[in-house]
Amino acid sequence: MPEPAPGRTRASAPGQTSARGREPLDGAREFVDELVGDRAADWDRDGLLPDDVLRALAGRGLLCAQVPAAHGGPGASSAANGAFTAYVGSRCSSLRSVMTSHGMAAWTIQRLGSAEQHAAYLPKLAGGRLAAVAFSEPEAGSDLSAIGTTIEPDGDGVVLNGQKTWTTAAHYADLIVVVGRYGSGAAAAVVPASAPGVTVERVPRPSGCRAAGHAHVRLDGVRLPASAVLGGGQPLMLLVTTALAYGRLSVAWGCAGILRACLGAAAEHARTRHQFGKPLAAHQLVGRHLANLLTAERTVTRMCEHASGCWDSGSPDMVMATVLAKQVGAVQAAQGAATAVQVLGSAAAHEGHVVERAYRDAKLMELIEGSTEICQLILADHAVSGAAV
């Protein structure tokens, strides 16, 4: 995002400035730089994020920065949290993916939980505990209406049975927010990963975001107190849409970060690599690639800014703006990463290179939190209705 002109200060979005007049995310980027350094490629190769890195970020509330200060969080606006998410995404998409899943868990508790549940869970998620949110199942991917996991009342508690797949960050999570059927409707339940009957099985060597801790979660007669249930009895798709909204916008901002990383790497290579007696950037066809990358990054950033603005203002356009940002972001990130590979050529073929990682990571963005096709169907319905975002 552009910096304000000298002598001027940027206006703060709602929830962006603390009571002491400081931005709630002041110093957050520098903190991420200290933690990540040049280790993202190694994390990707190893398929693992260090526990101390995740705990350090979680302990400062940076994995769920929109949690209000009253519950120990930074209390950042969507705009401020989004810009920070893009920065994390430009450094390490696996880390950003964990940030998205953790933030979705906190958001689901904020939206569906009671005041007592807010007080019980949000300070933990803003204070060092790690969380994930589980939707997908073997027979319920794009069609989440097919969810079969059950949350059944039993005496003074509930019992969970079912299986979740590809749950981002579940490998690291202390708590997993599980979406399931509850009576004639649906609910989410906050499940301790260490509870009897919970089995977390790591997904081996995924193609992208390899260190994001993707895992399958099996729930076999998991008994919890009734206080662990969030939003019991709501229509399933309303509950899912509520939780997915945060994730879609977080992924969209992450895509802006992927594009920034690709643009930076491609531009540097084109400036310094010489072919046919001149820098690659001086060749018009290479210049076209750079122009397309710049256009994609700026377009996705502006789409995300618009969606976060709708979020912060409480605009009724928020849902569609979020879907649009996710759709444009994911498609442009996948295309942009491919473009960056084309500019770098064999230099981008080394495992762990920032562009090589981006190429693999970006494709997953077209699949998660609503695939490209699902987003297109939502947007097509919106267009037919005659509404405008």
Tab-separated table of N, CA and C in Angstrom, residues 96-197:
chain	number	residue	atom	x	y	z
A	96	ARG	N	1.280	-17.634	6.340
A	96	ARG	CA	0.026	-16.902	6.123
A	96	ARG	C	-1.172	-17.845	6.175
A	97	SER	N	-1.036	-19.071	5.694
A	97	SER	CA	-2.136	-20.031	5.725
A	97	SER	C	-2.521	-20.377	7.166
A	98	VAL	N	-1.523	-20.572	8.015
A	98	VAL	CA	-1.802	-20.813	9.429
A	98	VAL	C	-2.514	-19.605	10.033
A	99	MET	N	-2.058	-18.432	9.663
A	99	MET	CA	-2.672	-17.182	10.122
A	99	MET	C	-4.147	-17.114	9.706
A	100	THR	N	-4.447	-17.535	8.491
A	100	THR	CA	-5.823	-17.532	8.003
A	100	THR	C	-6.695	-18.491	8.795
A	101	SER	N	-6.220	-19.720	8.992
A	101	SER	CA	-7.025	-20.716	9.707
A	101	SER	C	-7.235	-20.315	11.161
A	102	HIS	N	-6.189	-19.841	11.807
A	102	HIS	CA	-6.293	-19.379	13.196
A	102	HIS	C	-7.268	-18.203	13.291
A	103	GLY	N	-7.139	-17.267	12.356
A	103	GLY	CA	-8.030	-16.104	12.354
A	103	GLY	C	-9.475	-16.488	12.103
A	104	MET	N	-9.697	-17.483	11.232
A	104	MET	CA	-11.060	-17.967	10.983
A	104	MET	C	-11.660	-18.572	12.246
A	105	ALA	N	-10.840	-19.307	12.984
A	105	ALA	CA	-11.328	-19.899	14.231
A	105	ALA	C	-11.761	-18.803	15.202
A	106	ALA	N	-10.916	-17.780	15.345
A	106	ALA	CA	-11.261	-16.676	16.243
A	106	ALA	C	-12.496	-15.937	15.759
A	107	TRP	N	-12.583	-15.711	14.444
A	107	TRP	CA	-13.729	-15.000	13.888
A	107	TRP	C	-15.024	-15.782	14.106
A	108	THR	N	-14.965	-17.097	13.935
A	108	THR	CA	-16.146	-17.935	14.142
A	108	THR	C	-16.615	-17.836	15.586
A	109	ILE	N	-15.679	-17.836	16.519
A	109	ILE	CA	-16.044	-17.677	17.932
A	109	ILE	C	-16.638	-16.301	18.174
A	110	GLN	N	-16.042	-15.261	17.563
A	110	GLN	CA	-16.577	-13.911	17.719
A	110	GLN	C	-18.011	-13.808	17.209
A	111	ARG	N	-18.271	-14.411	16.058
A	111	ARG	CA	-19.576	-14.264	15.414
A	111	ARG	C	-20.645	-15.161	16.016
A	112	LEU	N	-20.273	-16.359	16.436
A	112	LEU	CA	-21.264	-17.338	16.871
A	112	LEU	C	-21.311	-17.529	18.378
A	113	GLY	N	-20.271	-17.126	19.076
A	113	GLY	CA	-20.176	-17.405	20.496
A	113	GLY	C	-20.915	-16.402	21.367
A	114	SER	N	-21.202	-16.829	22.582
A	114	SER	CA	-21.809	-15.955	23.594
A	114	SER	C	-20.723	-15.108	24.249
A	115	ALA	N	-21.133	-14.164	25.078
A	115	ALA	CA	-20.162	-13.343	25.803
A	115	ALA	C	-19.259	-14.219	26.664
A	116	GLU	N	-19.847	-15.247	27.262
A	116	GLU	CA	-19.053	-16.156	28.096
A	116	GLU	C	-18.036	-16.921	27.262
A	117	GLN	N	-18.437	-17.339	26.064
A	117	GLN	CA	-17.513	-18.059	25.188
A	117	GLN	C	-16.420	-17.136	24.660
A	118	HIS	N	-16.774	-15.879	24.383
A	118	HIS	CA	-15.748	-14.913	23.990
A	118	HIS	C	-14.676	-14.814	25.080
A	119	ALA	N	-15.136	-14.668	26.309
A	119	ALA	CA	-14.204	-14.520	27.429
A	119	ALA	C	-13.389	-15.786	27.655
A	120	ALA	N	-13.972	-16.945	27.359
A	120	ALA	CA	-13.284	-18.219	27.603
A	120	ALA	C	-12.239	-18.526	26.544
A	121	TYR	N	-12.527	-18.189	25.276
A	121	TYR	CA	-11.663	-18.641	24.188
A	121	TYR	C	-10.792	-17.564	23.553
A	122	LEU	N	-11.324	-16.363	23.335
A	122	LEU	CA	-10.586	-15.365	22.565
A	122	LEU	C	-9.271	-14.955	23.214
A	123	PRO	N	-9.219	-14.746	24.539
A	123	PRO	CA	-7.915	-14.419	25.137
A	123	PRO	C	-6.874	-15.519	24.925
A	124	LYS	N	-7.305	-16.765	24.861
A	124	LYS	CA	-6.371	-17.862	24.604
A	124	LYS	C	-5.805	-17.767	23.187
A	125	LEU	N	-6.680	-17.494	22.210
A	125	LEU	CA	-6.225	-17.441	20.818
A	125	LEU	C	-5.387	-16.205	20.546
A	126	ALA	N	-5.590	-15.147	21.334
A	126	ALA	CA	-4.787	-13.934	21.189
A	126	ALA	C	-3.580	-13.943	22.116
A	127	GLY	N	-3.412	-15.038	22.854
A	127	GLY	CA	-2.366	-15.061	23.860
A	127	GLY	C	-1.399	-16.225	23.767
A	128	GLY	N	-1.411	-16.966	22.663
A	128	GLY	CA	-0.407	-18.003	22.497
A	128	GLY	C	-0.913	-19.377	22.136
A	129	ARG	N	-2.204	-19.640	22.377
A	129	ARG	CA	-2.750	-20.932	21.944
A	129	ARG	C	-2.976	-20.901	20.443
A	130	LEU	N	-2.849	-22.058	19.780
A	130	LEU	CA	-3.008	-22.148	18.331
A	130	LEU	C	-4.317	-22.842	17.987
A	131	ALA	N	-4.956	-22.380	16.907
A	131	ALA	CA	-6.267	-22.910	16.536
A	131	ALA	C	-6.353	-23.136	15.038
A	132	ALA	N	-7.302	-23.989	14.662
A	132	ALA	CA	-7.623	-24.252	13.260
A	132	ALA	C	-9.137	-24.368	13.154
A	133	VAL	N	-9.647	-24.298	11.928
A	133	VAL	CA	-11.081	-24.468	11.717
A	133	VAL	C	-11.281	-25.548	10.661
A	134	ALA	N	-12.218	-26.470	10.921
A	134	ALA	CA	-12.383	-27.658	10.081
A	134	ALA	C	-13.745	-27.670	9.400
A	135	PHE	N	-13.752	-27.624	8.067
A	135	PHE	CA	-14.972	-27.697	7.265
A	135	PHE	C	-15.020	-28.977	6.439
A	136	SER	N	-14.041	-29.112	5.524
A	136	SER	CA	-14.104	-30.128	4.470
A	136	SER	C	-14.082	-31.551	5.013
A	137	GLU	N	-14.738	-32.439	4.258
A	137	GLU	CA	-14.814	-33.852	4.596
A	137	GLU	C	-14.576	-34.665	3.335
A	138	PRO	N	-14.386	-35.980	3.455
A	138	PRO	CA	-14.169	-36.794	2.260
A	138	PRO	C	-15.257	-36.627	1.202
A	139	GLU	N	-16.506	-36.410	1.627
A	139	GLU	CA	-17.611	-36.251	0.676
A	139	GLU	C	-18.200	-34.845	0.692
A	140	ALA	N	-17.495	-33.913	1.293
A	140	ALA	CA	-18.004	-32.539	1.380
A	140	ALA	C	-16.849	-31.572	1.192
A	141	GLY	N	-16.598	-31.221	-0.082
A	141	GLY	CA	-15.551	-30.264	-0.396
A	141	GLY	C	-16.190	-28.956	-0.829
A	142	SER	N	-16.358	-28.780	-2.135
A	142	SER	CA	-17.078	-27.592	-2.613
A	142	SER	C	-18.526	-27.602	-2.142
A	143	ASP	N	-19.105	-28.801	-2.030
A	143	ASP	CA	-20.498	-28.937	-1.573
A	143	ASP	C	-20.514	-29.162	-0.063
A	144	LEU	N	-20.378	-28.078	0.692
A	144	LEU	CA	-20.342	-28.210	2.148
A	144	LEU	C	-21.707	-28.540	2.742
A	145	SER	N	-22.761	-28.477	1.913
A	145	SER	CA	-24.073	-28.903	2.410
A	145	SER	C	-24.090	-30.403	2.680
A	146	ALA	N	-23.073	-31.123	2.186
A	146	ALA	CA	-22.999	-32.570	2.380
A	146	ALA	C	-22.235	-32.954	3.655
A	147	ILE	N	-21.901	-31.981	4.492
A	147	ILE	CA	-21.193	-32.278	5.737
A	147	ILE	C	-21.939	-33.351	6.529
A	148	GLY	N	-21.183	-34.354	6.980
A	148	GLY	CA	-21.801	-35.452	7.717
A	148	GLY	C	-21.394	-35.522	9.183
A	149	THR	N	-20.418	-34.752	9.599
A	149	THR	CA	-20.002	-34.740	10.998
A	149	THR	C	-21.174	-34.314	11.875
A	150	THR	N	-21.352	-34.993	12.987
A	150	THR	CA	-22.484	-34.699	13.869
A	150	THR	C	-22.004	-34.199	15.224
A	151	ILE	N	-22.784	-33.279	15.776
A	151	ILE	CA	-22.587	-32.765	17.131
A	151	ILE	C	-23.898	-33.045	17.854
A	152	GLU	N	-23.933	-34.099	18.637
A	152	GLU	CA	-25.190	-34.571	19.218
A	152	GLU	C	-25.243	-34.316	20.723
A	153	PRO	N	-26.343	-33.683	21.189
A	153	PRO	CA	-26.509	-33.504	22.632
A	153	PRO	C	-26.530	-34.860	23.333
A	154	ASP	N	-25.893	-34.901	24.492
A	154	ASP	CA	-25.839	-36.140	25.266
A	154	ASP	C	-25.698	-35.763	26.750
A	155	GLY	N	-26.801	-35.839	27.468
A	155	GLY	CA	-26.797	-35.425	28.858
A	155	GLY	C	-26.501	-33.947	28.974
A	156	ASP	N	-25.491	-33.595	29.779
A	156	ASP	CA	-25.141	-32.189	29.942
A	156	ASP	C	-24.011	-31.773	29.002
A	157	GLY	N	-23.759	-32.578	27.966
A	157	GLY	CA	-22.719	-32.255	27.004
A	157	GLY	C	-23.109	-32.640	25.602
A	158	VAL	N	-22.112	-32.785	24.737
A	158	VAL	CA	-22.330	-33.205	23.352
A	158	VAL	C	-21.282	-34.245	22.982
A	159	VAL	N	-21.590	-35.011	21.925
A	159	VAL	CA	-20.660	-36.010	21.403
A	159	VAL	C	-20.465	-35.749	19.910
A	160	LEU	N	-19.215	-35.721	19.471
A	160	LEU	CA	-18.895	-35.470	18.068
A	160	LEU	C	-18.397	-36.745	17.405
A	161	ASN	N	-18.897	-36.976	16.180
A	161	ASN	CA	-18.428	-38.072	15.347
A	161	ASN	C	-18.306	-37.581	13.906
A	162	GLY	N	-17.234	-37.964	13.252
A	162	GLY	CA	-17.072	-37.577	11.855
A	162	GLY	C	-15.610	-37.502	11.468
A	163	GLN	N	-15.391	-37.065	10.237
A	163	GLN	CA	-14.025	-36.965	9.728
A	163	GLN	C	-13.891	-35.693	8.903
A	164	LYS	N	-12.836	-34.934	9.175
A	164	LYS	CA	-12.519	-33.723	8.429
A	164	LYS	C	-11.222	-33.938	7.661
A	165	THR	N	-11.139	-33.340	6.485
A	165	THR	CA	-9.950	-33.509	5.659
A	165	THR	C	-9.315	-32.165	5.338
A	166	TRP	N	-8.030	-32.190	5.078
A	166	TRP	CA	-7.282	-31.001	4.651
A	166	TRP	C	-7.573	-29.794	5.550
A	167	THR	N	-7.480	-30.012	6.834
A	167	THR	CA	-7.700	-28.930	7.782
A	167	THR	C	-6.382	-28.184	7.988
A	168	THR	N	-6.307	-26.978	7.449
A	168	THR	CA	-5.081	-26.188	7.536
A	168	THR	C	-4.748	-25.877	8.987
A	169	ALA	N	-3.489	-26.062	9.337
A	169	ALA	CA	-2.938	-25.754	10.665
A	169	ALA	C	-3.351	-26.732	11.749
A	170	ALA	N	-4.103	-27.779	11.421
A	170	ALA	CA	-4.542	-28.730	12.450
A	170	ALA	C	-3.353	-29.433	13.094
A	171	HIS	N	-2.265	-29.606	12.348
A	171	HIS	CA	-1.080	-30.261	12.902
A	171	HIS	C	-0.516	-29.482	14.089
A	172	TYR	N	-0.700	-28.160	14.081
A	172	TYR	CA	-0.148	-27.309	15.128
A	172	TYR	C	-1.169	-26.957	16.218
A	173	ALA	N	-2.435	-27.186	15.942
A	173	ALA	CA	-3.508	-26.593	16.741
A	173	ALA	C	-3.651	-27.206	18.129
A	174	ASP	N	-3.913	-26.336	19.095
A	174	ASP	CA	-4.356	-26.755	20.425
A	174	ASP	C	-5.868	-26.940	20.436
A	175	LEU	N	-6.555	-26.094	19.649
A	175	LEU	CA	-8.015	-26.121	19.564
A	175	LEU	C	-8.424	-26.167	18.098
A	176	ILE	N	-9.438	-26.983	17.787
A	176	ILE	CA	-9.952	-27.074	16.423
A	176	ILE	C	-11.441	-26.752	16.451
A	177	VAL	N	-11.836	-25.719	15.719
A	177	VAL	CA	-13.249	-25.366	15.613
A	177	VAL	C	-13.855	-26.232	14.509
A	178	VAL	N	-14.718	-27.150	14.898
A	178	VAL	CA	-15.277	-28.152	13.989
A	178	VAL	C	-16.718	-27.802	13.647
A	179	VAL	N	-17.028	-27.742	12.364
A	179	VAL	CA	-18.393	-27.471	11.898
A	179	VAL	C	-19.095	-28.798	11.649
A	180	GLY	N	-20.307	-28.928	12.178
A	180	GLY	CA	-21.051	-30.170	11.992
A	180	GLY	C	-22.540	-29.967	12.112
A	181	ARG	N	-23.273	-31.040	11.895
A	181	ARG	CA	-24.736	-31.004	12.006
A	181	ARG	C	-25.142	-31.096	13.478
A	182	TYR	N	-26.156	-30.299	13.813
A	182	TYR	CA	-26.605	-30.207	15.197
A	182	TYR	C	-28.131	-30.158	15.164
A	183	GLY	N	-28.760	-31.289	15.462
A	183	GLY	CA	-30.212	-31.354	15.333
A	183	GLY	C	-30.613	-31.146	13.884
A	184	SER	N	-31.595	-30.268	13.663
A	184	SER	CA	-32.042	-29.990	12.294
A	184	SER	C	-31.227	-28.897	11.636
A	185	GLY	N	-30.274	-28.341	12.378
A	185	GLY	CA	-29.445	-27.277	11.831
A	185	GLY	C	-27.974	-27.624	11.914
A	186	ALA	N	-27.177	-26.654	12.297
A	186	ALA	CA	-25.730	-26.858	12.362
A	186	ALA	C	-25.163	-26.071	13.524
A	187	ALA	N	-23.934	-26.394	13.875
A	187	ALA	CA	-23.213	-25.688	14.931
A	187	ALA	C	-21.726	-25.870	14.684
A	188	ALA	N	-20.943	-25.142	15.441
A	188	ALA	CA	-19.499	-25.365	15.488
A	188	ALA	C	-19.162	-25.717	16.930
A	189	ALA	N	-18.138	-26.520	17.101
A	189	ALA	CA	-17.709	-26.902	18.441
A	189	ALA	C	-16.215	-26.665	18.573
A	190	VAL	N	-15.806	-26.128	19.706
A	190	VAL	CA	-14.390	-25.886	19.977
A	190	VAL	C	-13.821	-27.152	20.620
A	191	VAL	N	-12.996	-27.861	19.868
A	191	VAL	CA	-12.523	-29.185	20.271
A	191	VAL	C	-11.041	-29.125	20.635
A	192	PRO	N	-10.665	-29.462	21.852
A	192	PRO	CA	-9.237	-29.573	22.170
A	192	PRO	C	-8.609	-30.700	21.337
A	193	ALA	N	-7.507	-30.416	20.699
A	193	ALA	CA	-6.864	-31.425	19.855
A	193	ALA	C	-6.406	-32.628	20.673
A	194	SER	N	-6.233	-32.437	21.978
A	194	SER	CA	-5.783	-33.522	22.842
A	194	SER	C	-6.929	-34.314	23.465
A	195	ALA	N	-8.186	-33.971	23.117
A	195	ALA	CA	-9.330	-34.654	23.720
A	195	ALA	C	-9.375	-36.116	23.295
A	196	PRO	N	-9.816	-37.013	24.185
A	196	PRO	CA	-9.965	-38.425	23.814
A	196	PRO	C	-10.892	-38.573	22.605
A	197	GLY	N	-10.479	-39.388	21.637
A	197	GLY	CA	-11.277	-39.607	20.433
A	197	GLY	C	-10.885	-38.736	19.263
